[in-house]
XYZ file of C-alpha atoms in Angstrom:
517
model
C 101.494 -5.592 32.994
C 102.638 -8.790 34.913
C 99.794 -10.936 36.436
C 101.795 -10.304 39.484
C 101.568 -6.361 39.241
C 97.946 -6.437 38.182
C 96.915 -8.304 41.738
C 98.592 -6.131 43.535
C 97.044 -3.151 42.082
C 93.712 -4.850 42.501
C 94.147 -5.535 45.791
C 94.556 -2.045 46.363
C 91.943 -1.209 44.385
C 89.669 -4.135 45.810
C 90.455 -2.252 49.169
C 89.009 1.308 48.344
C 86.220 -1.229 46.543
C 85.110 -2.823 48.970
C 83.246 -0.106 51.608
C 82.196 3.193 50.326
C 82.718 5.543 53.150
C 83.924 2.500 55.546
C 87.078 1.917 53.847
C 88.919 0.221 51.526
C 90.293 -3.519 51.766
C 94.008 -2.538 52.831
C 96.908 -4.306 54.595
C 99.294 -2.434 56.107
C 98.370 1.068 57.591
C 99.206 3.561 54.097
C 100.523 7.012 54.710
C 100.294 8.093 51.312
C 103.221 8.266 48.911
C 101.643 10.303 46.506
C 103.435 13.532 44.920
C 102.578 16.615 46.388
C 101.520 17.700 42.815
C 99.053 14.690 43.001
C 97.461 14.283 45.863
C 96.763 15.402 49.717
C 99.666 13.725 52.047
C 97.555 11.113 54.750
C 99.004 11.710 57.956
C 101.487 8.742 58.900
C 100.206 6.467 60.941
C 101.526 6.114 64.690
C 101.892 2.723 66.042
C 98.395 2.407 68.774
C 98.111 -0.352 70.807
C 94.338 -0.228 70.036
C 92.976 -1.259 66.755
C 89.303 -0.423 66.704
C 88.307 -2.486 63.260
C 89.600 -5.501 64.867
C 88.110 -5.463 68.502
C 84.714 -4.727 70.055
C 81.824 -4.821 67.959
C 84.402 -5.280 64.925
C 86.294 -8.198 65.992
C 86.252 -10.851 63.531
C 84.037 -14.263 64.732
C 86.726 -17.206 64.119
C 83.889 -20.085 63.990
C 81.465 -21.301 61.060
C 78.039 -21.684 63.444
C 74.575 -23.805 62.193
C 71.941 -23.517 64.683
C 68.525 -24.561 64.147
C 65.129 -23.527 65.356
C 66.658 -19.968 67.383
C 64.847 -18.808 70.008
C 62.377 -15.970 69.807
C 61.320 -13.383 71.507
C 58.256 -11.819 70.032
C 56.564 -13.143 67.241
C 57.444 -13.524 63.286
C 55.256 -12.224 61.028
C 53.782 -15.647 59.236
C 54.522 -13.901 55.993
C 58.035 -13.144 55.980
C 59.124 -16.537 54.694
C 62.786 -16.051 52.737
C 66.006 -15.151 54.090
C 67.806 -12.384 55.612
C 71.616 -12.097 54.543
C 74.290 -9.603 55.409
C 77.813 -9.320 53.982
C 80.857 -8.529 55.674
C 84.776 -8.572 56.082
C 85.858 -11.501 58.265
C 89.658 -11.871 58.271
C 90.736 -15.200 58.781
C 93.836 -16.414 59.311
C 95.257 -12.862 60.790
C 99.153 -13.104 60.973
C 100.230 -9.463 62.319
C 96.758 -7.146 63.584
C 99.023 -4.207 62.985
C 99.523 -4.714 58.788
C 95.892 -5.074 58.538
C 93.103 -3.109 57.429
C 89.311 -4.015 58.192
C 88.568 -3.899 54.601
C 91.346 -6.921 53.821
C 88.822 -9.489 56.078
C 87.441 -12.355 53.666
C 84.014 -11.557 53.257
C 81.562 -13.784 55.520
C 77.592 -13.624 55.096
C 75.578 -14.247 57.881
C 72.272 -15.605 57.676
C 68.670 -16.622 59.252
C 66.170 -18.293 57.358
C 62.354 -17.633 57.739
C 59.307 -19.976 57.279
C 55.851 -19.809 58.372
C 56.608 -17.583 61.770
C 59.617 -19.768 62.873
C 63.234 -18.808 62.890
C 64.354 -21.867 61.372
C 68.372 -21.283 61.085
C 70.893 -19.204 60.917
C 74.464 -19.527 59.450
C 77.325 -17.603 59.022
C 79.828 -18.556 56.130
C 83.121 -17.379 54.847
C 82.688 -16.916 50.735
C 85.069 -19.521 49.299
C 87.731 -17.853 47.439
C 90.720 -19.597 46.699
C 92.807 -17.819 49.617
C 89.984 -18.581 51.570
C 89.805 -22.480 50.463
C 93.594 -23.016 51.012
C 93.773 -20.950 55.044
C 90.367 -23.726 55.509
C 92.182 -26.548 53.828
C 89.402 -27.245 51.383
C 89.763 -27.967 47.505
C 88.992 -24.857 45.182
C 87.056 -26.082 42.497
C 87.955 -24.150 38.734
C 90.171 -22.097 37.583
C 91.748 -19.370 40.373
C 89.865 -16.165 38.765
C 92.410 -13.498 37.908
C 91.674 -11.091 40.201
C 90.199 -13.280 42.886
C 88.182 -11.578 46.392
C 86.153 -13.457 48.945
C 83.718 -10.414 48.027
C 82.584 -8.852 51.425
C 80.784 -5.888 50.542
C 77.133 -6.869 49.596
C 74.824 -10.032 48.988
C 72.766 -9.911 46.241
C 69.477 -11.792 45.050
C 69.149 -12.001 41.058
C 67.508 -14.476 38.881
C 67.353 -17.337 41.599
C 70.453 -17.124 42.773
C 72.368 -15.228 45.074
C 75.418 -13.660 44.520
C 78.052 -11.890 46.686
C 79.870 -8.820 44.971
C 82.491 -6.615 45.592
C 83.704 -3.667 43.329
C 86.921 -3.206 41.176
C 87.590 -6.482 39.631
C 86.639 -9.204 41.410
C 83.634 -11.331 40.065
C 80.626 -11.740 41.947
C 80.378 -15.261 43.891
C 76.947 -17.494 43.512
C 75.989 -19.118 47.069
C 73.314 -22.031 47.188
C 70.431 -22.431 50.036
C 72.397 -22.353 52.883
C 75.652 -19.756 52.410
C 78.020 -22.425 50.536
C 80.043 -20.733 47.729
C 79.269 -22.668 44.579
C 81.674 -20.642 42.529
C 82.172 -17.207 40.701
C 79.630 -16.213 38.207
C 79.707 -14.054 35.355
C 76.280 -13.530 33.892
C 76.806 -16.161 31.588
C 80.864 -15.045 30.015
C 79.672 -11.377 29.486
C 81.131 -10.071 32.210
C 84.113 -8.741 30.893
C 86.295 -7.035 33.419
C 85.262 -5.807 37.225
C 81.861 -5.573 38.894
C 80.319 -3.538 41.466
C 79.359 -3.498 45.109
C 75.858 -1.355 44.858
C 73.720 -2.694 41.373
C 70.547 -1.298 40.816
C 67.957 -3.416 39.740
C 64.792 -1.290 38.058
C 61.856 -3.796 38.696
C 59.819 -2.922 35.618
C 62.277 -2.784 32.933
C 63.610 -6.172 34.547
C 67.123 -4.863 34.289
C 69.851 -4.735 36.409
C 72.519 -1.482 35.996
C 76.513 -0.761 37.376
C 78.680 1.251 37.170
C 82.394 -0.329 37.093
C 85.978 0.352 37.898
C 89.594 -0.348 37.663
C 92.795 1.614 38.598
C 94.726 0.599 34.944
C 91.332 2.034 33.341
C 90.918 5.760 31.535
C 87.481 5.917 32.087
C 84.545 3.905 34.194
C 81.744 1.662 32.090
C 77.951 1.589 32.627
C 76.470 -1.986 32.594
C 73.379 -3.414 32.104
C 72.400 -6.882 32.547
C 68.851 -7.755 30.856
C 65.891 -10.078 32.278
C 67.924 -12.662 30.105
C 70.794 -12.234 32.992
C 72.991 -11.502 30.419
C 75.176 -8.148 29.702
C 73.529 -6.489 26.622
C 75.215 -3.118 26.938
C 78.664 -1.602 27.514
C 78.949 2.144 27.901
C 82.521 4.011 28.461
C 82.345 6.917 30.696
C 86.231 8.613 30.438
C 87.332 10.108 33.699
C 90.482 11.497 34.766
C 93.019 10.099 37.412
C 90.664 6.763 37.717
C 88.462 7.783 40.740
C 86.575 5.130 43.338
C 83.358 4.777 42.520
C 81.670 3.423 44.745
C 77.991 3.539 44.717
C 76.067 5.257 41.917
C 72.043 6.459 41.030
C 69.426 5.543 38.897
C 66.553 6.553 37.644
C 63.715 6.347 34.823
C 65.631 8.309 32.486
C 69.192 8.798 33.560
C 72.838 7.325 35.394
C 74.004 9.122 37.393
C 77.939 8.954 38.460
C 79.751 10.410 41.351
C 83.706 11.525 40.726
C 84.779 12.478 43.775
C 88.400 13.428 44.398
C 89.340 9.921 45.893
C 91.381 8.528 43.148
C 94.103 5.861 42.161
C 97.706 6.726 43.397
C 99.901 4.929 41.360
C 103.525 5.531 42.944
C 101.768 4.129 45.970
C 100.878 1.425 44.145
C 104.573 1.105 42.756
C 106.041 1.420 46.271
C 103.545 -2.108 47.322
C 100.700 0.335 48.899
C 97.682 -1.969 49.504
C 95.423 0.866 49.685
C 96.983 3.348 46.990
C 93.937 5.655 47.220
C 94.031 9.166 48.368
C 92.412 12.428 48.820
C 93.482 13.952 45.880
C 92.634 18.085 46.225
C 93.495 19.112 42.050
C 90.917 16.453 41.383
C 87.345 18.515 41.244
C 84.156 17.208 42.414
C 81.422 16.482 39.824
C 78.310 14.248 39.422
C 77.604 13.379 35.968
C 73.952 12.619 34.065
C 73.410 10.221 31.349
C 70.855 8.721 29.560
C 70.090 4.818 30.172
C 70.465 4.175 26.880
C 74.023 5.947 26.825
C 74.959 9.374 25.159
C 76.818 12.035 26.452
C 77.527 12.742 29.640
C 76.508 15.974 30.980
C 78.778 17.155 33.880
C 78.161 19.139 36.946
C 80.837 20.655 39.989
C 79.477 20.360 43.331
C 80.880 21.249 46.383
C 83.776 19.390 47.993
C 83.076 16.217 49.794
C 82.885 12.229 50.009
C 79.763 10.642 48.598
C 79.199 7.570 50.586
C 75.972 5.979 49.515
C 72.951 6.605 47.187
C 69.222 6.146 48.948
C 67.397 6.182 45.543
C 66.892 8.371 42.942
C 64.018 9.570 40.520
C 63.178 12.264 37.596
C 60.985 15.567 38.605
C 60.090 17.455 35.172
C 63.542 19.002 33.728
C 65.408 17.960 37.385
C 67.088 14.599 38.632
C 66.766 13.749 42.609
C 68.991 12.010 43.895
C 68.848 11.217 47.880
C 72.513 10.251 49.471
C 74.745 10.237 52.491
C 77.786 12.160 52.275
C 81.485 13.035 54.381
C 82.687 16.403 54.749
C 86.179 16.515 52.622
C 89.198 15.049 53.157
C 87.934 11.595 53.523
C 91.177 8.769 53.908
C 90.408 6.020 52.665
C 93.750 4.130 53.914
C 92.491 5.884 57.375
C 95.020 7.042 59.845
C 96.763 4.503 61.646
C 93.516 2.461 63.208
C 93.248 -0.409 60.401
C 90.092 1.237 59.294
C 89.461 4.120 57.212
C 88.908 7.676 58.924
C 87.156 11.224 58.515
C 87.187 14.373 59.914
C 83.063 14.135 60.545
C 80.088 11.836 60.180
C 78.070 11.374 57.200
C 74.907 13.172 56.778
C 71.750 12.563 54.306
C 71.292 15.346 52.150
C 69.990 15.454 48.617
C 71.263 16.378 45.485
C 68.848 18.098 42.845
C 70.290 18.306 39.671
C 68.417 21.068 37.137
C 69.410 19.847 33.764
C 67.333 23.248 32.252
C 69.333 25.727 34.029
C 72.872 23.511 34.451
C 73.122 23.608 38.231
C 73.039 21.245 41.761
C 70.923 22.400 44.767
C 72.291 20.884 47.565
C 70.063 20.300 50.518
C 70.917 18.836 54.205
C 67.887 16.606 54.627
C 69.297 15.148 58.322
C 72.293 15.897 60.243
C 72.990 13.485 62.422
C 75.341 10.857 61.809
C 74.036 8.217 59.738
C 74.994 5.439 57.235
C 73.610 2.622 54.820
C 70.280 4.555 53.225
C 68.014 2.140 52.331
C 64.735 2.239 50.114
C 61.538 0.262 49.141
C 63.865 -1.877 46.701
C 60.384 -2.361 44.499
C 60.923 2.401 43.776
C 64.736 1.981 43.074
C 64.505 4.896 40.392
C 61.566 5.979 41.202
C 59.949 8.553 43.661
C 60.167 7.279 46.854
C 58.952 8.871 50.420
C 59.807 6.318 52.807
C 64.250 6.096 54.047
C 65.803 3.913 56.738
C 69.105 4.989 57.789
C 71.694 3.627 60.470
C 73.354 4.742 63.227
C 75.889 2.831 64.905
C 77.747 5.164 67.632
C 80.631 2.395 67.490
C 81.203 2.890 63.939
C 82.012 6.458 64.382
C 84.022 6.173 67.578
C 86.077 3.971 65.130
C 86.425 5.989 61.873
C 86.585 9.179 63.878
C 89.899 7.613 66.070
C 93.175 9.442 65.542
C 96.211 7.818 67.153
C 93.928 6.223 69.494
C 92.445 9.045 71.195
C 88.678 8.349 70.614
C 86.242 11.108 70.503
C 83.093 12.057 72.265
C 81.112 8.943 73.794
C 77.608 10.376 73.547
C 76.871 8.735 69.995
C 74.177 6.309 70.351
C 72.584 3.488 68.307
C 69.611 3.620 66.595
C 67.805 2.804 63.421
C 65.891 6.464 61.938
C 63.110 6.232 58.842
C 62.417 9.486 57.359
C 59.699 10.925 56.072
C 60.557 12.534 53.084
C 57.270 14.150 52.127
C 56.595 15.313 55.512
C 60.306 16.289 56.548
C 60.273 14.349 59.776
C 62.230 11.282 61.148
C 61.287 8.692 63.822
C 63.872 7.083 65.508
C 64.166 3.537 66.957
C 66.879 3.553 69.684
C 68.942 0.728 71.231
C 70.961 0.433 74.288
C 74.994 1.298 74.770
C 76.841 -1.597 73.206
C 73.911 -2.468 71.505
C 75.502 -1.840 67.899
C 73.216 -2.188 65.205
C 73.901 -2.441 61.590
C 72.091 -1.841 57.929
C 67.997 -1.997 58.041
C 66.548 -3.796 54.985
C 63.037 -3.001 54.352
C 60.575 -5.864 53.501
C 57.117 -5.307 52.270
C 54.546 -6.796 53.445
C 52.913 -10.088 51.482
C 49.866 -7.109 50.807
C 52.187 -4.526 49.692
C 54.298 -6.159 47.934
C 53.213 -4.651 44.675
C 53.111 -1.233 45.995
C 55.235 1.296 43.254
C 53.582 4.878 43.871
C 55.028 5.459 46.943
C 52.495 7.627 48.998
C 50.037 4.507 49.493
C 47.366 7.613 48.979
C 46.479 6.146 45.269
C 42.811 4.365 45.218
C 44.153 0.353 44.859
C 47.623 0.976 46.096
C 49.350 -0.025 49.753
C 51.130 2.366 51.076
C 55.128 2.631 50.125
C 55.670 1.588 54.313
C 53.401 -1.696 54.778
C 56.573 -3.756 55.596
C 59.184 -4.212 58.386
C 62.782 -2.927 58.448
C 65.047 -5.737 59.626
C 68.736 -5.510 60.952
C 71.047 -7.544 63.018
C 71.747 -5.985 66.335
C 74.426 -6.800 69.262
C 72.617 -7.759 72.258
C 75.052 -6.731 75.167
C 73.382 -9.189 77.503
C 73.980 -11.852 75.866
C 76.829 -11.243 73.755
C 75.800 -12.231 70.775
C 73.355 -10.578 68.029
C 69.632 -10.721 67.529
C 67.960 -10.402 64.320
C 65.711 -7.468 64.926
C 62.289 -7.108 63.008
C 60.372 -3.975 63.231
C 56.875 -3.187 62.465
C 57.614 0.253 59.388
C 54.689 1.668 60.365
C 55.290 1.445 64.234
C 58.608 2.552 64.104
C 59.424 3.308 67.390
C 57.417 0.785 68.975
C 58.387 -2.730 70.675
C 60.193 -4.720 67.771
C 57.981 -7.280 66.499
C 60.346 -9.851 67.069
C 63.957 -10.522 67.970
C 65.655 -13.696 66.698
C 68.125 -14.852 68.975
C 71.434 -15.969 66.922
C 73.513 -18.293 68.872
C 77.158 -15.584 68.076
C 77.817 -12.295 67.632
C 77.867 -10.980 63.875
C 80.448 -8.248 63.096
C 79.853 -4.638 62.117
C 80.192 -4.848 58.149
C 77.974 -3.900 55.007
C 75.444 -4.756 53.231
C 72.432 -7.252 52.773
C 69.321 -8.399 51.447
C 66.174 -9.898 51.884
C 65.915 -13.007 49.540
C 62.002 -14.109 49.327
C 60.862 -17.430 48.820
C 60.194 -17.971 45.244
């Protein structure tokens, strides 16, 4: 395979990388070209005057901003002291709006650093790739990686440093202090081949897990990278007609893998398709159990449907849990003529119990309304949790839902929702029209930082909730975005604090909390 050919697979396959549920990086608008003995046609796009993933609430920002000292309204909890980060496609240098797809935008991370109750900056920085260097006229420093990505899916902290990654090929890239790229980084030369967008890092084994990709691949590989930072183990997985996987689960015991029927078109590809994914109906759906250690892979059908995004996962007796949003089938992942992907309904979280005794899946709707990016008390990832926080962003589903620009019903709202898994109730934190809020990362509290049981009922333990959820949020007043920071265990009250940022920051992924060391 030509270097040539193998970009322009990965971009492709960088594009269905790249955003789970919310699309795939793509350029043009793709009306599949798959066989009919392949996969489900995508409707052809229609030519709309309105392209959702680039206006509004999407529209790329077209400025690198430092502003120091922001403005607050509230008042900063004295021991959040770290910073908040969010990844996120930011296309620069946009030729022709109509051959591009949201999940092409160079991935930008947008930041506001904490200390000691003050809001001390915030900055928002395009990751340096070497596309990215050469459209800002700036030196790339190294050798051009082969498959090369300004990764704009998530931002990572591990070991010190903080890394943004992307799925499907592209290796992660290491930013310093303040958001600049210092260069790609591959755990030392042992990462051989593509990374991921969703690792799981287990706390007490020190280890971080992920489960990789590639459209030229037979099968997908389980990684683990040990407290040394290093790759130690390499597991094959073989599947069939090289599936996106996109997120994955993990838990004391087991990996878990999702192979949906979103897989690799490859006369797409042929034919220049930047997003050769597609629904693909003789592919069956199946979630698969392994042991950590690797082993065989135990595989179970489920019902039709996208999985978007895993909220955690943990072992109960002979069972594995595993807590996730998911689509209602066909999902397009080279959407439908909007530049974004597109569904025929919003995700849901339900959960997924799979009875390795008796060789079944109980599915379970655990909340209906639309909702995206489940997050978890990072310190139970694999462990039972009770505590979720979920998004809902009534602009993100106006988009995704468009066909041929005919938006549907108005009446979705914004609001952040933490569930009560135990209990089997939600409370819901609600925010204005236009006031379009993104991802909630929980942070524990300084006290309950070291909290692992979950229920905060144990004698000695906090309780899994002593923390805040925080999430950037578009203030329609001002036009810009405030950094939100809500009290876990007042949900629904007045938000602690709101950080002023001096521009707006764009719908996109995912982020993190990076403490001070």
């Amino acid at each position: 395979m030509t270097d040539r050919t193998r970009r322009n697979i990965m971009r492709g396959a960088a594009v269905a990388a790249a955003g789970g549920f919310f699309g795939l990086h793509s350029g043009t608008p793709f009306a599949a070209r798959a066989t009919a003995a392949t996969a489900t046609s995508t409707p052809t796009p229609s030519a709309t005057a309105s392209r959702p993933f680039l206006e509004g609430p999407f529209a790329p920002v077209t400025d690198e901003l430092t502003a120091f000292d922001l403005p607050v309204t509230g008042r900063i909890p004295r021991e959040l002291n770290g910073r908040y980060l969010r990844n996120g496609p930011n296309v620069l240098g946009l030729e022709d709006p109509m051959a591009h797809h949201w999940m092409l935008g160079d991935g930008m991370v947008h930041g506001v650093r904490l200390r000691n109750g003050r809001a001390e900056w915030y900055r928002n920085r395009w990751i340096r790739s070497a596309a990215v260097a050469r459209k800002l006229g700036e030196p790339y420093n190294g050798p051009v990686p082969e498959d090369d990505f300004a990764a704009n899916t998530h931002v990572i902290p591990y070991k010190g440093r903080v890394l943004a990654v992307q799925e499907s090929g592209p290796l992660p890239y290491e930013l310093d202090d303040e958001l600049n790229t210092i260069g790609t980084h591959d755990f030392g030369g042992t990462l051989s081949g593509a990374f991921t967008a969703h690792t799981k890092f287990d706390a007490r084994a020190d280890e971080l897990h992920a489960i990789t990709y590639y459209p030229t691949w037979d099968h997908v590989r389980h990684l683990v990278v040990d407290r040394t930072g290093r790759v130690v183990r390499t597991t094959k997985i073989p599947v069939a007609d090289s599936p996106m996987m996109h997120d994955f689960a993990l838990t004391e015991k087991y990996v878990v893998v999702f192979d949906m029927p979103v897989t690799f078109d490859p006369v797409a590809a042929g034919a220049g398709a930047l997003v050769p994914y597609v629904w693909n109906d003789r592919h069956p759906a199946r979630v698969g159990v392994m042991p950590r250690a690797g082993g065989r892979v135990r595989w179970f059908e489920v019902p039709s449907a996208y999985y978007s995004h895993t909220l955690n996962a943990y072992d109960e007796g002979s069972s594995v849990v595993v807590d996730l949003t998911t689509m209602p089938a066909p999902f397009f992942t080279a959407g439908r003529g909007s530049g974004g992907p597109s569904a025929l309904g919003t995700p849901s979280l339900d959960r997924w119990t799979i009875d390795l005794a008796h060789g079944r899946v109980r599915t379970r709707r655990l909340d209906d309304r639309p909702q995206e990016f489940p997050r978890v008390n990072e310190g139970l990832v694999s462990r039972r949790h009770r505590y979720a926080y979920s998004a809902t962003a009534g602009e993100m589903w106006q988009a995704y839902l468009t066909v041929d620009g005919v938006p549907p019903d108005h009446a979705f709202s914004n609001a952040l929702i933490k569930h009560d898994l135990f209990r089997g109730t939600t409370e819901v934190h609600r925010f204005p029209r236009g006031a379009a809020v993104g991802e909630a990362v929980f942070v524990p509290s300084r006290a309950g930082a070291g909290a692992t049981k979950g229920t905060g009922t144990e004698k000695g333990t906090r309780a899994e909730d002593d923390g805040y959820a925080l999430a950037y949020v578009h203030n329609p007043e001002r036009g810009a975005a405030d950094l939100v920071i809500l009290a876990a265990q007042d949900f629904t009250g007045e938000p602690v604090a709101r950080i002023h940022l001096p521009g707006r920051v764009p719908l996109g992924f995912h982020g993190s909390w990076v403490p001070d060391a």
